[in-house]
Amino acid sequence: MRLKKIAVLSLLSGLMMGCSLTSDSQDKAVVNVAFATPLSTDFRSEIAIARYSELLYRTNLTDEQKAQLLYDRGVLYDSLGLSTLARIDFNRTLNLKPDLPEVYNFLGIHYTLMQQYDKAYEMFDAVLDLKAEHEYAYLNRGIALYYGQRPQLAEQDFDAFLALAPSDPYRVVWRYLAQKELDPITAQQQLMSASSQLDETTWAYQLIQLYSGELSEDTFLAQLDEGVSSEQEFAERLCEAYFYLAKKHLSAGNVRSAEDYFKLSLSTNVHEFVEYKYARLELELLYSHSE
């Protein structure tokens, strides 16, 4: 699932013109799966970063212009997986302009990935204080609460996020993951109930079928390339598919399979996707629990 896209080039154009975790024999390694060519770095993002950096050396910029350049560069760093550089720029942005909700949203995601959950909650609360209608803050705070082992609060945020777009399968899946931590039976019932409002023609509907048991894993895997029109789209689909397969196996106690699928999700290099970001966190959690 792609993070909410932010336009980052408008100011630029204006200024330029001016290991295995288990030995269980039933938990086998993943085999016979599809691979995509890992996405490569977009050269246009690298050029934009260089131009932003040049512009920041100008002495005639207002604080607001500097803040926008730093934010835009931070977004590009984040899209390339350069999280430390992104975080530096986001913090510098807030020093110049502390009322940008999108910056708090990105920082909240970063704190979640660093397992600093209290700081993440503060960031997402700040987003909603500044912009109550910021729907993705509900998703991201819900994810932070989910990983922070507060599934009941996570469910409330996922409910709010789903209510804003009841036909989105991804929103249904994230609510299901939180509900399953509280009551697996109710979670399954809610999944089936929500499925009636979804668009069955979208690829993501297959995630609902997979989690409800209507679609086998083999069939799910066999259909991954259907309707795909480019290598990038295929990589993005695999990033999502392997993450949710990993979560399904992890819930069933198949740790080795889950580990493999999380690694396959990361192998796509789709840095912007929620699934890519949290596949890495999932592996960190698996490895820490195995020590």
Short mmCIF file of C-alpha atoms in Angstrom, two decimals:
data_model
loop_
_atom_site.label_atom_id
_atom_site.label_comp_id
_atom_site.label_asym_id
_atom_site.label_seq_id
_atom_site.Cartn_x
_atom_site.Cartn_y
_atom_site.Cartn_z
CA MET A 1 0.00 0.00 0.00
CA ARG A 2 1.51 3.24 -1.13
CA LEU A 3 1.91 6.00 1.45
CA LYS A 4 -0.06 9.11 0.64
CA LYS A 5 1.82 10.78 -2.20
CA ILE A 6 3.12 14.28 -1.61
CA ALA A 7 4.02 16.67 -4.43
CA VAL A 8 7.60 17.76 -3.79
CA LEU A 9 8.77 19.38 -6.99
CA SER A 10 6.64 22.52 -7.23
CA LEU A 11 8.82 24.74 -5.05
CA LEU A 12 11.95 23.50 -6.78
CA SER A 13 10.70 24.50 -10.22
CA GLY A 14 9.68 27.91 -8.98
CA LEU A 15 12.98 28.60 -7.26
CA MET A 16 15.06 27.27 -10.12
CA MET A 17 13.23 29.55 -12.42
CA GLY A 18 13.81 32.24 -9.79
CA CYS A 19 19.04 -16.50 9.16
CA SER A 20 16.55 -19.35 10.12
CA LEU A 21 14.53 -18.88 13.29
CA THR A 22 13.03 -22.34 13.82
CA SER A 23 13.84 -26.00 13.32
CA ASP A 24 10.19 -27.17 13.16
CA SER A 25 10.04 -29.61 10.25
CA GLN A 26 6.42 -28.54 9.54
CA ASP A 27 7.52 -24.97 9.01
CA LYS A 28 9.27 -25.24 5.68
CA ALA A 29 11.21 -22.68 3.70
CA VAL A 30 9.29 -20.88 0.97
CA VAL A 31 9.87 -22.29 -2.52
CA ASN A 32 8.48 -21.77 -6.02
CA VAL A 33 7.59 -18.13 -5.65
CA ALA A 34 7.67 -15.31 -8.17
CA PHE A 35 10.46 -12.75 -8.23
CA ALA A 36 10.55 -9.27 -9.70
CA THR A 37 13.54 -7.18 -10.64
CA PRO A 38 14.22 -5.05 -7.54
CA LEU A 39 13.28 -1.44 -8.18
CA SER A 40 16.28 0.75 -8.88
CA THR A 41 16.82 4.28 -7.65
CA ASP A 42 14.99 6.87 -9.73
CA PHE A 43 17.70 9.15 -11.11
CA ARG A 44 15.22 12.02 -11.13
CA SER A 45 14.96 11.81 -7.35
CA GLU A 46 18.74 11.98 -7.04
CA ILE A 47 18.89 15.01 -9.33
CA ALA A 48 16.11 16.70 -7.36
CA ILE A 49 17.97 16.08 -4.09
CA ALA A 50 21.11 17.66 -5.54
CA ARG A 51 19.15 20.71 -6.69
CA TYR A 52 17.41 21.11 -3.34
CA SER A 53 20.80 20.97 -1.65
CA GLU A 54 22.15 23.68 -3.93
CA LEU A 55 19.14 25.90 -3.30
CA LEU A 56 19.53 25.58 0.47
CA TYR A 57 22.88 27.36 0.21
CA ARG A 58 21.13 30.51 -0.97
CA THR A 59 21.07 33.30 1.58
CA ASN A 60 17.95 35.06 0.35
CA LEU A 61 15.49 32.29 1.26
CA THR A 62 12.77 32.85 3.83
CA ASP A 63 12.38 30.38 6.69
CA GLU A 64 9.22 29.10 5.05
CA GLN A 65 11.05 28.42 1.78
CA LYS A 66 13.88 26.66 3.62
CA ALA A 67 11.38 24.57 5.54
CA GLN A 68 9.63 23.52 2.33
CA LEU A 69 12.93 22.60 0.65
CA LEU A 70 14.05 20.58 3.66
CA TYR A 71 10.71 18.80 3.83
CA ASP A 72 10.71 18.03 0.11
CA ARG A 73 14.27 16.72 0.28
CA GLY A 74 13.36 14.65 3.33
CA VAL A 75 10.47 13.05 1.43
CA LEU A 76 12.84 12.11 -1.38
CA TYR A 77 15.39 10.71 1.06
CA ASP A 78 12.61 8.64 2.61
CA SER A 79 11.49 7.33 -0.79
CA LEU A 80 15.05 6.12 -1.41
CA GLY A 81 15.30 4.39 1.97
CA LEU A 82 17.74 6.95 3.40
CA SER A 83 15.89 7.19 6.68
CA THR A 84 18.53 8.94 8.80
CA LEU A 85 18.99 11.72 6.25
CA ALA A 86 15.22 12.03 5.94
CA ARG A 87 14.81 12.31 9.70
CA ILE A 88 17.47 15.03 9.91
CA ASP A 89 15.66 17.08 7.27
CA PHE A 90 12.25 16.57 8.90
CA ASN A 91 13.55 17.74 12.28
CA ARG A 92 15.22 20.76 10.69
CA THR A 93 11.92 21.53 8.97
CA LEU A 94 10.08 21.60 12.28
CA ASN A 95 12.66 23.97 13.74
CA LEU A 96 11.78 26.44 11.00
CA LYS A 97 8.06 25.74 10.64
CA PRO A 98 6.52 23.66 13.45
CA ASP A 99 2.99 23.59 12.04
CA LEU A 100 3.36 21.14 9.12
CA PRO A 101 1.27 18.02 9.83
CA GLU A 102 2.94 15.94 7.10
CA VAL A 103 6.32 16.28 8.82
CA TYR A 104 4.93 14.91 12.08
CA ASN A 105 3.33 12.09 10.11
CA PHE A 106 6.65 11.04 8.58
CA LEU A 107 8.46 11.34 11.90
CA GLY A 108 5.79 9.19 13.52
CA ILE A 109 6.43 6.46 10.98
CA HIS A 110 10.17 6.69 11.62
CA TYR A 111 9.71 6.46 15.39
CA THR A 112 7.47 3.42 14.90
CA LEU A 113 10.17 1.74 12.82
CA MET A 114 12.68 2.55 15.57
CA GLN A 115 10.26 1.00 18.12
CA GLN A 116 10.03 4.30 19.98
CA TYR A 117 6.28 4.02 20.21
CA ASP A 118 5.53 6.76 22.74
CA LYS A 119 7.29 9.30 20.51
CA ALA A 120 5.39 7.93 17.51
CA TYR A 121 2.05 8.44 19.28
CA GLU A 122 3.02 12.03 20.08
CA MET A 123 3.83 12.70 16.43
CA PHE A 124 0.53 11.32 15.14
CA ASP A 125 -1.41 13.15 17.84
CA ALA A 126 0.29 16.33 16.63
CA VAL A 127 -0.81 15.57 13.06
CA LEU A 128 -4.44 15.28 14.11
CA ASP A 129 -4.22 18.37 16.30
CA LEU A 130 -3.05 20.35 13.30
CA LYS A 131 -5.26 18.64 10.73
CA ALA A 132 -8.11 16.57 12.15
CA GLU A 133 -9.12 15.31 8.69
CA HIS A 134 -5.68 13.79 7.98
CA GLU A 135 -6.88 10.24 7.39
CA TYR A 136 -3.47 8.60 7.04
CA ALA A 137 -2.57 9.66 10.56
CA TYR A 138 -5.21 7.17 11.72
CA LEU A 139 -3.58 4.41 9.68
CA ASN A 140 -0.09 5.23 10.86
CA ARG A 141 -1.03 5.72 14.50
CA GLY A 142 -3.00 2.49 14.32
CA ILE A 143 0.07 0.67 13.04
CA ALA A 144 2.20 2.20 15.80
CA LEU A 145 -0.34 1.09 18.41
CA TYR A 146 -0.47 -2.38 16.82
CA TYR A 147 3.30 -2.83 17.04
CA GLY A 148 3.30 -1.17 20.45
CA GLN A 149 1.05 -4.02 21.64
CA ARG A 150 -2.03 -1.88 22.12
CA PRO A 151 -4.39 -3.71 19.72
CA GLN A 152 -7.61 -2.33 21.23
CA LEU A 153 -6.54 1.27 20.59
CA ALA A 154 -5.15 0.23 17.19
CA GLU A 155 -8.54 -1.23 16.28
CA GLN A 156 -10.20 2.12 17.04
CA ASP A 157 -7.84 3.96 14.69
CA PHE A 158 -8.25 1.33 11.98
CA ASP A 159 -12.04 1.61 12.37
CA ALA A 160 -11.79 5.36 11.82
CA PHE A 161 -9.50 4.87 8.82
CA LEU A 162 -11.82 2.25 7.28
CA ALA A 163 -14.90 4.43 7.80
CA LEU A 164 -13.32 7.04 5.49
CA ALA A 165 -13.04 4.52 2.61
CA PRO A 166 -15.09 1.35 3.31
CA SER A 167 -14.29 -0.13 -0.12
CA ASP A 168 -10.50 -0.23 0.45
CA PRO A 169 -9.32 -3.83 1.09
CA TYR A 170 -6.05 -2.72 2.71
CA ARG A 171 -7.94 -0.89 5.44
CA VAL A 172 -9.97 -4.02 6.12
CA VAL A 173 -6.83 -6.14 6.38
CA TRP A 174 -5.12 -3.84 8.89
CA ARG A 175 -8.20 -3.76 11.08
CA TYR A 176 -8.35 -7.54 10.87
CA LEU A 177 -4.74 -7.85 12.02
CA ALA A 178 -5.47 -5.75 15.11
CA GLN A 179 -8.78 -7.48 15.86
CA LYS A 180 -7.15 -10.90 15.56
CA GLU A 181 -4.90 -10.01 18.51
CA LEU A 182 -8.04 -9.44 20.61
CA ASP A 183 -10.54 -12.03 19.36
CA PRO A 184 -9.75 -14.20 16.31
CA ILE A 185 -13.37 -15.33 15.88
CA THR A 186 -14.76 -11.81 15.89
CA ALA A 187 -11.94 -10.68 13.60
CA GLN A 188 -12.90 -13.34 11.04
CA GLN A 189 -16.56 -12.39 11.25
CA GLN A 190 -15.76 -8.69 10.78
CA LEU A 191 -13.52 -9.55 7.83
CA MET A 192 -16.32 -11.44 6.10
CA SER A 193 -18.84 -8.70 6.89
CA ALA A 194 -16.61 -5.93 5.52
CA SER A 195 -15.84 -7.89 2.36
CA SER A 196 -19.37 -7.30 1.03
CA GLN A 197 -18.59 -3.58 0.62
CA LEU A 198 -15.34 -4.09 -1.28
CA ASP A 199 -14.66 -3.83 -4.99
CA GLU A 200 -14.05 -7.41 -6.06
CA THR A 201 -12.37 -6.32 -9.30
CA THR A 202 -9.34 -4.85 -7.52
CA TRP A 203 -6.27 -7.00 -7.00
CA ALA A 204 -6.21 -6.28 -3.26
CA TYR A 205 -9.55 -8.05 -2.87
CA GLN A 206 -7.56 -11.27 -3.17
CA LEU A 207 -5.95 -10.42 0.18
CA ILE A 208 -9.41 -10.62 1.75
CA GLN A 209 -10.04 -13.93 0.03
CA LEU A 210 -6.69 -15.23 1.23
CA TYR A 211 -7.31 -14.24 4.85
CA SER A 212 -10.89 -15.54 4.83
CA GLY A 213 -9.83 -18.91 3.45
CA GLU A 214 -11.70 -18.50 0.17
CA LEU A 215 -8.42 -18.50 -1.76
CA SER A 216 -5.58 -20.98 -1.23
CA GLU A 217 -2.01 -19.77 -0.97
CA ASP A 218 -1.05 -21.63 -4.14
CA THR A 219 -3.85 -20.00 -6.12
CA PHE A 220 -3.04 -16.61 -4.62
CA LEU A 221 0.59 -16.94 -5.70
CA ALA A 222 -0.35 -18.19 -9.17
CA GLN A 223 -2.50 -15.12 -9.82
CA LEU A 224 0.00 -12.47 -8.74
CA ASP A 225 0.93 -11.44 -12.27
CA GLU A 226 -2.64 -11.10 -13.56
CA GLY A 227 -3.38 -7.62 -14.87
CA VAL A 228 0.19 -6.42 -14.29
CA SER A 229 1.39 -4.04 -17.00
CA SER A 230 4.94 -3.18 -15.94
CA GLU A 231 7.91 -4.49 -13.97
CA GLN A 232 7.42 -1.73 -11.40
CA GLU A 233 3.79 -2.67 -10.86
CA PHE A 234 4.81 -6.31 -10.45
CA ALA A 235 7.45 -5.42 -7.85
CA GLU A 236 4.91 -3.31 -5.96
CA ARG A 237 2.38 -6.13 -5.99
CA LEU A 238 4.93 -8.67 -4.77
CA CYS A 239 5.99 -6.31 -1.99
CA GLU A 240 2.42 -6.24 -0.72
CA ALA A 241 1.57 -9.88 -1.36
CA TYR A 242 4.63 -11.28 0.40
CA PHE A 243 4.18 -9.04 3.44
CA TYR A 244 0.59 -10.18 4.00
CA LEU A 245 1.50 -13.80 3.34
CA ALA A 246 4.23 -13.44 5.96
CA LYS A 247 1.72 -12.05 8.47
CA LYS A 248 -0.62 -14.99 7.77
CA HIS A 249 2.16 -17.53 8.31
CA LEU A 250 3.39 -15.75 11.43
CA SER A 251 -0.10 -15.89 12.92
CA ALA A 252 -0.18 -19.63 12.25
CA GLY A 253 3.19 -20.12 13.97
CA ASN A 254 5.07 -20.79 10.74
CA VAL A 255 8.00 -18.58 11.66
CA ARG A 256 10.42 -19.77 9.01
CA SER A 257 7.91 -19.23 6.20
CA ALA A 258 7.06 -15.82 7.62
CA GLU A 259 10.74 -14.89 7.74
CA ASP A 260 11.19 -15.88 4.10
CA TYR A 261 8.17 -13.92 2.94
CA PHE A 262 9.24 -10.79 4.83
CA LYS A 263 12.64 -11.06 3.14
CA LEU A 264 10.95 -11.46 -0.25
CA SER A 265 8.93 -8.32 0.41
CA LEU A 266 12.14 -6.43 1.17
CA SER A 267 13.81 -7.82 -1.96
CA THR A 268 11.51 -5.69 -4.13
CA ASN A 269 13.10 -2.39 -2.95
CA VAL A 270 9.71 -0.64 -2.90
CA HIS A 271 10.82 1.71 -0.14
CA GLU A 272 7.72 3.91 -0.24
CA PHE A 273 5.26 1.14 0.60
CA VAL A 274 3.96 0.53 4.11
CA GLU A 275 4.53 -3.18 3.60
CA TYR A 276 8.22 -2.69 2.77
CA LYS A 277 8.82 -0.48 5.79
CA TYR A 278 7.18 -2.83 8.26
CA ALA A 279 8.62 -6.02 6.77
CA ARG A 280 11.98 -4.82 8.09
CA LEU A 281 10.50 -4.12 11.52
CA GLU A 282 8.86 -7.54 11.55
CA LEU A 283 12.22 -9.20 10.91
CA GLU A 284 13.86 -7.16 13.66
CA LEU A 285 11.14 -8.31 16.06
CA LEU A 286 11.54 -11.93 14.99
CA TYR A 287 15.28 -11.86 15.49
CA SER A 288 15.02 -10.14 18.87
CA HIS A 289 12.54 -12.77 20.09
CA SER A 290 14.84 -15.58 18.96
CA GLU A 291 17.82 -14.37 20.99
#
